[in-house]
PDB file of C-alpha atoms in Angstrom:
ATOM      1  CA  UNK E   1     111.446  49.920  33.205  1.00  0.00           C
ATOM      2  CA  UNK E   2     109.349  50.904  30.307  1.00  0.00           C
ATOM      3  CA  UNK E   3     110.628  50.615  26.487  1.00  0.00           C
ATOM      4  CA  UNK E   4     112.512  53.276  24.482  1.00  0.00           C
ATOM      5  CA  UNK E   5     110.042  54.969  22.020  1.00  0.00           C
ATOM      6  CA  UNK E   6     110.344  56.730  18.374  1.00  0.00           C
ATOM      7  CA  UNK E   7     107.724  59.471  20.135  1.00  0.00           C
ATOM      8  CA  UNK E   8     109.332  62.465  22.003  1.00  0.00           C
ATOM      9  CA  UNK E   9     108.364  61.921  25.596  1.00  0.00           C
ATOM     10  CA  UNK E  10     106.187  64.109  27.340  1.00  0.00           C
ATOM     11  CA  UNK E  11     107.080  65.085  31.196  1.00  0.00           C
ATOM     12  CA  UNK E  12     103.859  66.655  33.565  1.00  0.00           C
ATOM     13  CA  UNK E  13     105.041  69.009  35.970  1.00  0.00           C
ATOM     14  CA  UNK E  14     103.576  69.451  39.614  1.00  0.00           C
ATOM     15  CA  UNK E  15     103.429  73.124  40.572  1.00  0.00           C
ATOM     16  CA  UNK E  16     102.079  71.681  44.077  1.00  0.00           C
ATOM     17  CA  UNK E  17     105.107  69.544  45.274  1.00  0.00           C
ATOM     18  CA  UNK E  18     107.561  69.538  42.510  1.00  0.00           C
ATOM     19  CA  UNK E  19     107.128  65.783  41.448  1.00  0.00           C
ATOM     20  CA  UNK E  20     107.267  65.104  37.897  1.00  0.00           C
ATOM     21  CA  UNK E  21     105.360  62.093  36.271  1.00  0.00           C
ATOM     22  CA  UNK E  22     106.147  60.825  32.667  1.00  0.00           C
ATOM     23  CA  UNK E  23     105.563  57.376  31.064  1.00  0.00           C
ATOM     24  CA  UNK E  24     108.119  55.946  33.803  1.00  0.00           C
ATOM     25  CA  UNK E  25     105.929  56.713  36.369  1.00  0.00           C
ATOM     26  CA  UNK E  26     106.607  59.217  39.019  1.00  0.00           C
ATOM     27  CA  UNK E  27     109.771  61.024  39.994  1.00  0.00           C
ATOM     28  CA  UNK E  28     111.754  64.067  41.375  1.00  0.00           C
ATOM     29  CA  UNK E  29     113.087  66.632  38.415  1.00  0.00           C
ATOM     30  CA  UNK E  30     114.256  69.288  39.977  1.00  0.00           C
ATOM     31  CA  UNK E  31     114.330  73.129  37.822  1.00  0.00           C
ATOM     32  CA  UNK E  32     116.519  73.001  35.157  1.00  0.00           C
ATOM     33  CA  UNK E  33     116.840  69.158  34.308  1.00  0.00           C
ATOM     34  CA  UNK E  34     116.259  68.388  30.649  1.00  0.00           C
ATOM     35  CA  UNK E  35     115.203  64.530  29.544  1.00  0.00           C
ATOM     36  CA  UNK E  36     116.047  63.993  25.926  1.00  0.00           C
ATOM     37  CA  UNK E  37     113.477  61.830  23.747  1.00  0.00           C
ATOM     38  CA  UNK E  38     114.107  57.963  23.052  1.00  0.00           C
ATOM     39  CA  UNK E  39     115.128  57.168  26.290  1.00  0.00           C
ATOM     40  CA  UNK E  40     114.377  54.191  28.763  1.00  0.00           C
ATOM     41  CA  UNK E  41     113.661  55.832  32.487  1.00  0.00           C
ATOM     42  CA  UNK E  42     112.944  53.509  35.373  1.00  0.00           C
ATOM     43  CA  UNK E  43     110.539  54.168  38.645  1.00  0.00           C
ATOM     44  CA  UNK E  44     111.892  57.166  41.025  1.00  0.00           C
ATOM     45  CA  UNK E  45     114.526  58.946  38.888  1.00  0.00           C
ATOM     46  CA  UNK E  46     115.383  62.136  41.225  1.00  0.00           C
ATOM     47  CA  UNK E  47     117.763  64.410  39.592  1.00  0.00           C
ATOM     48  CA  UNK E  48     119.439  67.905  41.241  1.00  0.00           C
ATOM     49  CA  UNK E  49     119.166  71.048  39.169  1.00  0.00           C
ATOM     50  CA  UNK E  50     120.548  71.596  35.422  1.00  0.00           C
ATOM     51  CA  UNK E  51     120.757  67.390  34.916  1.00  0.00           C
ATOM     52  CA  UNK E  52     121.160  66.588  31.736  1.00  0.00           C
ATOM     53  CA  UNK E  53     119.815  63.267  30.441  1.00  0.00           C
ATOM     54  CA  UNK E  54     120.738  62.236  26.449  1.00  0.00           C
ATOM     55  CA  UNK E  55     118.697  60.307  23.854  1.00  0.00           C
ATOM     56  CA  UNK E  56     118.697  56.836  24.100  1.00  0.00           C
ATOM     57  CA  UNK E  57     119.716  56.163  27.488  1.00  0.00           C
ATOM     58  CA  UNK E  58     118.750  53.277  29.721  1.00  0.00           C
ATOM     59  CA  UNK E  59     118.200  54.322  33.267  1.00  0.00           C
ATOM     60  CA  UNK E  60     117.120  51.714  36.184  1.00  0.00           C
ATOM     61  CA  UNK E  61     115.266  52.346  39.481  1.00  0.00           C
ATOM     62  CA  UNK E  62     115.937  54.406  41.751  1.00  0.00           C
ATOM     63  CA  UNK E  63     118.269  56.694  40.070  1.00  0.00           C
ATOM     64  CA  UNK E  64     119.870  59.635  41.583  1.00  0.00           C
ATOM     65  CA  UNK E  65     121.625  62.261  39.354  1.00  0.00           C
ATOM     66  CA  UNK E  66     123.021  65.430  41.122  1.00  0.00           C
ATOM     67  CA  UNK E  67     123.082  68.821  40.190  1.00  0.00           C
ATOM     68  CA  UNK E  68     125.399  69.994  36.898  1.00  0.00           C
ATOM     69  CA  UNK E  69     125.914  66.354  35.710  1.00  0.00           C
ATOM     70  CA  UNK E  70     125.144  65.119  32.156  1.00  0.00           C
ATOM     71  CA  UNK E  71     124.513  61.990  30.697  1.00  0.00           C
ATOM     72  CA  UNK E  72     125.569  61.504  27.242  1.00  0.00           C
ATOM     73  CA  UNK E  73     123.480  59.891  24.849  1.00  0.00           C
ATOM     74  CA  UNK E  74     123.835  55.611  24.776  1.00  0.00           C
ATOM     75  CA  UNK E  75     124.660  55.138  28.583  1.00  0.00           C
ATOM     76  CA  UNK E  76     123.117  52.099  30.348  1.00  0.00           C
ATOM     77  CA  UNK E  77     122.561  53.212  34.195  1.00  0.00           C
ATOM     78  CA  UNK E  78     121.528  50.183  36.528  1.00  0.00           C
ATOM     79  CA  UNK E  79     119.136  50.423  39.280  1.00  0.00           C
ATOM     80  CA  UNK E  80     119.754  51.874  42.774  1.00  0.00           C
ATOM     81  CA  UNK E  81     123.036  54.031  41.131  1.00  0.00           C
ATOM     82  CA  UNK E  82     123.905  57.462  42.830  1.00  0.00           C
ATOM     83  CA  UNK E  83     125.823  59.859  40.466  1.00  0.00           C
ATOM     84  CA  UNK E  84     126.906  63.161  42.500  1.00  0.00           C
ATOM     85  CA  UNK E  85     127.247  66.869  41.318  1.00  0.00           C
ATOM     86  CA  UNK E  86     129.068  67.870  38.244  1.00  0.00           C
ATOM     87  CA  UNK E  87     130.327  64.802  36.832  1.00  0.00           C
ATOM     88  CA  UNK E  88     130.323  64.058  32.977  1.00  0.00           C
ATOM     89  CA  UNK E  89     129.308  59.770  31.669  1.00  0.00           C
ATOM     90  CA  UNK E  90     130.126  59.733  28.302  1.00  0.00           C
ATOM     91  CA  UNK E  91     128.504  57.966  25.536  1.00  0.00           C
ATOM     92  CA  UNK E  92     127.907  54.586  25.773  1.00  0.00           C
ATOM     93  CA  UNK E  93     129.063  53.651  29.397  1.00  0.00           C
ATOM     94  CA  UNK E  94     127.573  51.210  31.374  1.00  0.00           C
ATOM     95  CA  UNK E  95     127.035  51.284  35.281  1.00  0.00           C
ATOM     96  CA  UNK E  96     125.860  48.699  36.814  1.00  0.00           C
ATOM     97  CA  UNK E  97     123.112  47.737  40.339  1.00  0.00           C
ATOM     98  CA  UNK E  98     124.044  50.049  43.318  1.00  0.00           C
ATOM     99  CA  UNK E  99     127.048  51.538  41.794  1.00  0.00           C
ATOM    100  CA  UNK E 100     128.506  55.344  42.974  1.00  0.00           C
ATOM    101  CA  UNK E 101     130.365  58.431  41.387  1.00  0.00           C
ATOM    102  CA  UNK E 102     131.261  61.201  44.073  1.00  0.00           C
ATOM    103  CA  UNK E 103     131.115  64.527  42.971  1.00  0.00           C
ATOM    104  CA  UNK E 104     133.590  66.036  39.777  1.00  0.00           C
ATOM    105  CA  UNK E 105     133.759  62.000  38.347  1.00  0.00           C
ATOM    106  CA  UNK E 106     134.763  62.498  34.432  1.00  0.00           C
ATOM    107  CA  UNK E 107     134.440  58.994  32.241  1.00  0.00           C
ATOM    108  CA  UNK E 108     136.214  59.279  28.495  1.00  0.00           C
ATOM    109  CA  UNK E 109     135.345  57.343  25.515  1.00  0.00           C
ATOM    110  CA  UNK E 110     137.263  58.065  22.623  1.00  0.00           C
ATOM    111  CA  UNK E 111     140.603  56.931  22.763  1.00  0.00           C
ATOM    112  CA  UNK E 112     142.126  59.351  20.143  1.00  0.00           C
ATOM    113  CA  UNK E 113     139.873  62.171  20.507  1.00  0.00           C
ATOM    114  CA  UNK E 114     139.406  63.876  16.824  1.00  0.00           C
ATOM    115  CA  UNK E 115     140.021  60.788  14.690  1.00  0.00           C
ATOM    116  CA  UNK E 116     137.703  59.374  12.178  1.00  0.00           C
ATOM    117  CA  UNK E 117     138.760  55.941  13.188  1.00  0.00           C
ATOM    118  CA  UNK E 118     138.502  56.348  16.772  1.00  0.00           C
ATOM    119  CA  UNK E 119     135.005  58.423  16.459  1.00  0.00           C
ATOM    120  CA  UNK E 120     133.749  54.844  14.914  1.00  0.00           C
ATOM    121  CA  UNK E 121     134.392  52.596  17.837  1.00  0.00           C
ATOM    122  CA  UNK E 122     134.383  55.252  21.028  1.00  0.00           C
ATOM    123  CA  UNK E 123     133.234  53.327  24.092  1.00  0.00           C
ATOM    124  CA  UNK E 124     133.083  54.633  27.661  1.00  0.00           C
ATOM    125  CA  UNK E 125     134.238  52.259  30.012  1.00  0.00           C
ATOM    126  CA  UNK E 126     132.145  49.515  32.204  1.00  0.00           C
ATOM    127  CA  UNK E 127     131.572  50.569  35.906  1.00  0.00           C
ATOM    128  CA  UNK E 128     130.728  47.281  37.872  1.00  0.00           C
ATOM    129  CA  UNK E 129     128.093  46.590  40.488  1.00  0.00           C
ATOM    130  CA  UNK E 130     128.580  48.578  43.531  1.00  0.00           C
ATOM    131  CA  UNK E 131     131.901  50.129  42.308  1.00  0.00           C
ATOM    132  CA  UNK E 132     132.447  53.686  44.148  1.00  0.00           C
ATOM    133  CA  UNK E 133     134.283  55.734  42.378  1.00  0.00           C
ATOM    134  CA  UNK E 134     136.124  58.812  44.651  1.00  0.00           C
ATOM    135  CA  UNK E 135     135.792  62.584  44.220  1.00  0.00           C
ATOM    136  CA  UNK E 136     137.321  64.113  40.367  1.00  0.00           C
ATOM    137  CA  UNK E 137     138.346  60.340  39.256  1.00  0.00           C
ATOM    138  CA  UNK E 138     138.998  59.828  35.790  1.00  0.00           C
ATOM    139  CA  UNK E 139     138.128  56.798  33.812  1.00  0.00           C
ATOM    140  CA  UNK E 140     139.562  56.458  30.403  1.00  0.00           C
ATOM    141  CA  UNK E 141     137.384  54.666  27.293  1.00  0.00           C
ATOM    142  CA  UNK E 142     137.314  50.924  27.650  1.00  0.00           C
ATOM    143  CA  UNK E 143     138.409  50.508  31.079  1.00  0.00           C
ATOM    144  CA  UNK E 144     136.463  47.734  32.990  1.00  0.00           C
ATOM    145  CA  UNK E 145     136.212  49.034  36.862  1.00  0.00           C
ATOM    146  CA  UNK E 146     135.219  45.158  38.707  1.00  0.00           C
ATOM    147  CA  UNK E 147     132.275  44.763  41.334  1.00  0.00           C
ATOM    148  CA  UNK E 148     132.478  46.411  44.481  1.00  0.00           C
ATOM    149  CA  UNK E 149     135.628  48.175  43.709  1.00  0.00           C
ATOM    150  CA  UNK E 150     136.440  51.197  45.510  1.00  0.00           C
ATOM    151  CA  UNK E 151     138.989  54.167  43.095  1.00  0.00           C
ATOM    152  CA  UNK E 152     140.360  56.513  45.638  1.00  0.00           C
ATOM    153  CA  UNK E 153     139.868  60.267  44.982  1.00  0.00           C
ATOM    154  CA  UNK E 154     141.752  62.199  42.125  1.00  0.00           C
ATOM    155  CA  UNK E 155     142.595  59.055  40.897  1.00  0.00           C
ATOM    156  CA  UNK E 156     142.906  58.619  36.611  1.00  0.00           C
ATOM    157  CA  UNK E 157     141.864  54.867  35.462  1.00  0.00           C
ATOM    158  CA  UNK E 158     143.763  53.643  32.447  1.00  0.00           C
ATOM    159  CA  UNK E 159     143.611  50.247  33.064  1.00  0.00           C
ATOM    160  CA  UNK E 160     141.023  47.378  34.028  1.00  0.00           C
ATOM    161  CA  UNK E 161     140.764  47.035  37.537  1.00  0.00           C
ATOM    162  CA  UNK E 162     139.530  43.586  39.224  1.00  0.00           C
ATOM    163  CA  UNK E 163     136.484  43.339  41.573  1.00  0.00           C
ATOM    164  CA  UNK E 164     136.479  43.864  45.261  1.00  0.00           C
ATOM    165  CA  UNK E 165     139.851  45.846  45.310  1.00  0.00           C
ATOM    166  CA  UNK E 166     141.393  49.332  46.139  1.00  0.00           C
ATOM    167  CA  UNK E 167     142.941  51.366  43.067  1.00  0.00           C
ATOM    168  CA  UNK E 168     144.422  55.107  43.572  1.00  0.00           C
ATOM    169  CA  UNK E 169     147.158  56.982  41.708  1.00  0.00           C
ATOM    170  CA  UNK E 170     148.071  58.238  38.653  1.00  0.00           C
ATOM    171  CA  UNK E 171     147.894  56.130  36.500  1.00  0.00           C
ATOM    172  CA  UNK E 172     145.539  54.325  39.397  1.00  0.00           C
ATOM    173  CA  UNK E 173     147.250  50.847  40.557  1.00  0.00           C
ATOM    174  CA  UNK E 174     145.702  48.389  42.798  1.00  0.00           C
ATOM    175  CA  UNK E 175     146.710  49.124  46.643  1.00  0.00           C
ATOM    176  CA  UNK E 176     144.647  46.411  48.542  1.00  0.00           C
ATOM    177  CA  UNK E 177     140.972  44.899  48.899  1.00  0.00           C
ATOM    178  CA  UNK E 178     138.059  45.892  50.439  1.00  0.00           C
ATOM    179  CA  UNK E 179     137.491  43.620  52.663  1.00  0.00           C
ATOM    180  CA  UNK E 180     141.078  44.473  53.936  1.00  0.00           C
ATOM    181  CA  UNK E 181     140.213  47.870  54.563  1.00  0.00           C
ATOM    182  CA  UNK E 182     140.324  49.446  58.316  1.00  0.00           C
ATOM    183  CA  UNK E 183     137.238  49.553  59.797  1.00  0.00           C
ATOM    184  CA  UNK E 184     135.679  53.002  59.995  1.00  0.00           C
ATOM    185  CA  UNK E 185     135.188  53.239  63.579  1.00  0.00           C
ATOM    186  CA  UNK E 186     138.561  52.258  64.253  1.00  0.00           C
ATOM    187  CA  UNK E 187     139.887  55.480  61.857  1.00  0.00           C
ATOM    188  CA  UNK E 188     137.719  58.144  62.969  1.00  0.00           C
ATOM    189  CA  UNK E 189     137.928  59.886  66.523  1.00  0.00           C
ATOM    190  CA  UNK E 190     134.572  60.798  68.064  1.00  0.00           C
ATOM    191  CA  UNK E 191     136.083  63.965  70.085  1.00  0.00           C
ATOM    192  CA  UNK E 192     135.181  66.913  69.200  1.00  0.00           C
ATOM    193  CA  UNK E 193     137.427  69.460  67.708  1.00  0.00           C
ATOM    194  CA  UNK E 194     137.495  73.408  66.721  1.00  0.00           C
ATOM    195  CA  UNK E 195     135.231  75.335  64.651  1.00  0.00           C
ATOM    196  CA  UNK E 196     132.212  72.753  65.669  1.00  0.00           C
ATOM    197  CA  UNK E 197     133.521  69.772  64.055  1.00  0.00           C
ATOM    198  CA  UNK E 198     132.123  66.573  65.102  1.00  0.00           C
ATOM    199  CA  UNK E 199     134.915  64.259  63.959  1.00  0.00           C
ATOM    200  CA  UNK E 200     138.527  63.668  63.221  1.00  0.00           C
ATOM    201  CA  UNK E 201     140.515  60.920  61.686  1.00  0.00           C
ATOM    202  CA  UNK E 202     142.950  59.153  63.153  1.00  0.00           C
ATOM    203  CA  UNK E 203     146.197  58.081  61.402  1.00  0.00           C
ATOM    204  CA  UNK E 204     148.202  56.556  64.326  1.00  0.00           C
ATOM    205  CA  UNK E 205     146.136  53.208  64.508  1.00  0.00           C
ATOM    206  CA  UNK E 206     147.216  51.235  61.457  1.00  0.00           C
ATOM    207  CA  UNK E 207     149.118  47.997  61.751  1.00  0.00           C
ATOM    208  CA  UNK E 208     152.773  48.499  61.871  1.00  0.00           C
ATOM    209  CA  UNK E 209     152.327  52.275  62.233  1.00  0.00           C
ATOM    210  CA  UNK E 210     152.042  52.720  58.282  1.00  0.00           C
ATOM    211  CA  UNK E 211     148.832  54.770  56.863  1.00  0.00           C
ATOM    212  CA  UNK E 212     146.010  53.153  56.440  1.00  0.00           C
ATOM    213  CA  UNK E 213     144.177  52.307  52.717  1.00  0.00           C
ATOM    214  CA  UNK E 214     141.633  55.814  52.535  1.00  0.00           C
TER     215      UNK E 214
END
């Protein structure tokens, strides 16, 4: 990863194949994406269309940012981390190795939006290694999310939630661990069904006839 610099930064185009190279090295911009100056970019950033990147963010290898997302100015973004369309990371989150946001994922960092006092100390929240964080999830400022955690969809965090578990609701409570979870090919039926569908999920399996964790 190279160094932040006081010098705006300078991305070449490639009419040919539409790679990009900068002082990172080479990567994927697709039309529309806009890089602000002072930040940190590592090897292979591939972005969708209209990506917005902040100043002074810190971005690993092997980055992928979808399409209509922004990054707000201050976040740290380990390597290997998939962000999906449309999501907002407010200033000053970190996300650490391998970690994933599904599409519509909104983080928060200022706890009472509008006050001098709260402007001073905003701080998004702390997304662990290899977290995966479900379709339009909120995370509220400060919130730790552990390693490997998994949020379930829709869910809003308010709270610090430990490694390796399962958190959904509103406010999002923990509902189980990972390694508890069903295994996939025991939850999804291979036959086919209408309309060309390949799949279908089964919800007749689980121990003791109760749903199992999504």
């Amino acid at each position: 990863m190279t160094s932040p610099e006081t010098e705006p930064r300078q991305v070449f185009l490639s009419e040919e194949d539409g790679w990009a190279y900068g002082p990172w090295g080479r990567g994927f911009l697709r039309c529309g994406t806009v890089v602000y100056s002072g930040c940190s970019i590592g090897e292979r950033l591939e972005t969708g269309h209209n990506v917005v990147i902040r100043e002074d963010c810190e971005l690993g290898d092997d980055v992928s940012i979808w399409s209509n997302t922004v990054i707000d100015y201050g976040t740290v973004i380990g390597d290997g981390v998939k962000i999906h369309c449309n999501c907002y990371v407010a200033q000053y989150t970190e996300i650490g190795d391998g970690a994933f946001l599904a599409p519509g994922v909104s983080i928060a960092n200022d706890l009472y939006p509008g006050q001098e006092g709260s402007r001073e100390v905003m701080s998004g929240p702390l997304i662990g290694a290899g977290a995966q964080l479900g379709v339009n999830v909120t995370v509220l400022p400060f919130v730790r999310i552990g390693e490997g955690a998994i949020i379930g969809a829709g869910s809003v965090v308010t709270r610090d939630v430990e490694p390796g578990v399962v958190a959904f609701g509103n406010p999002a409570r923990v509902q189980g661990r990972v390694a508890d979870l069903v295994p996939v090919e025991d939850r999804v039926d291979g036959a086919a069904r209408p309309a060309g569908h390949r799949y279908s999920l089964r919800v007749d399996d689980a121990p003791g006839g109760e749903e199992p964790l999504p």
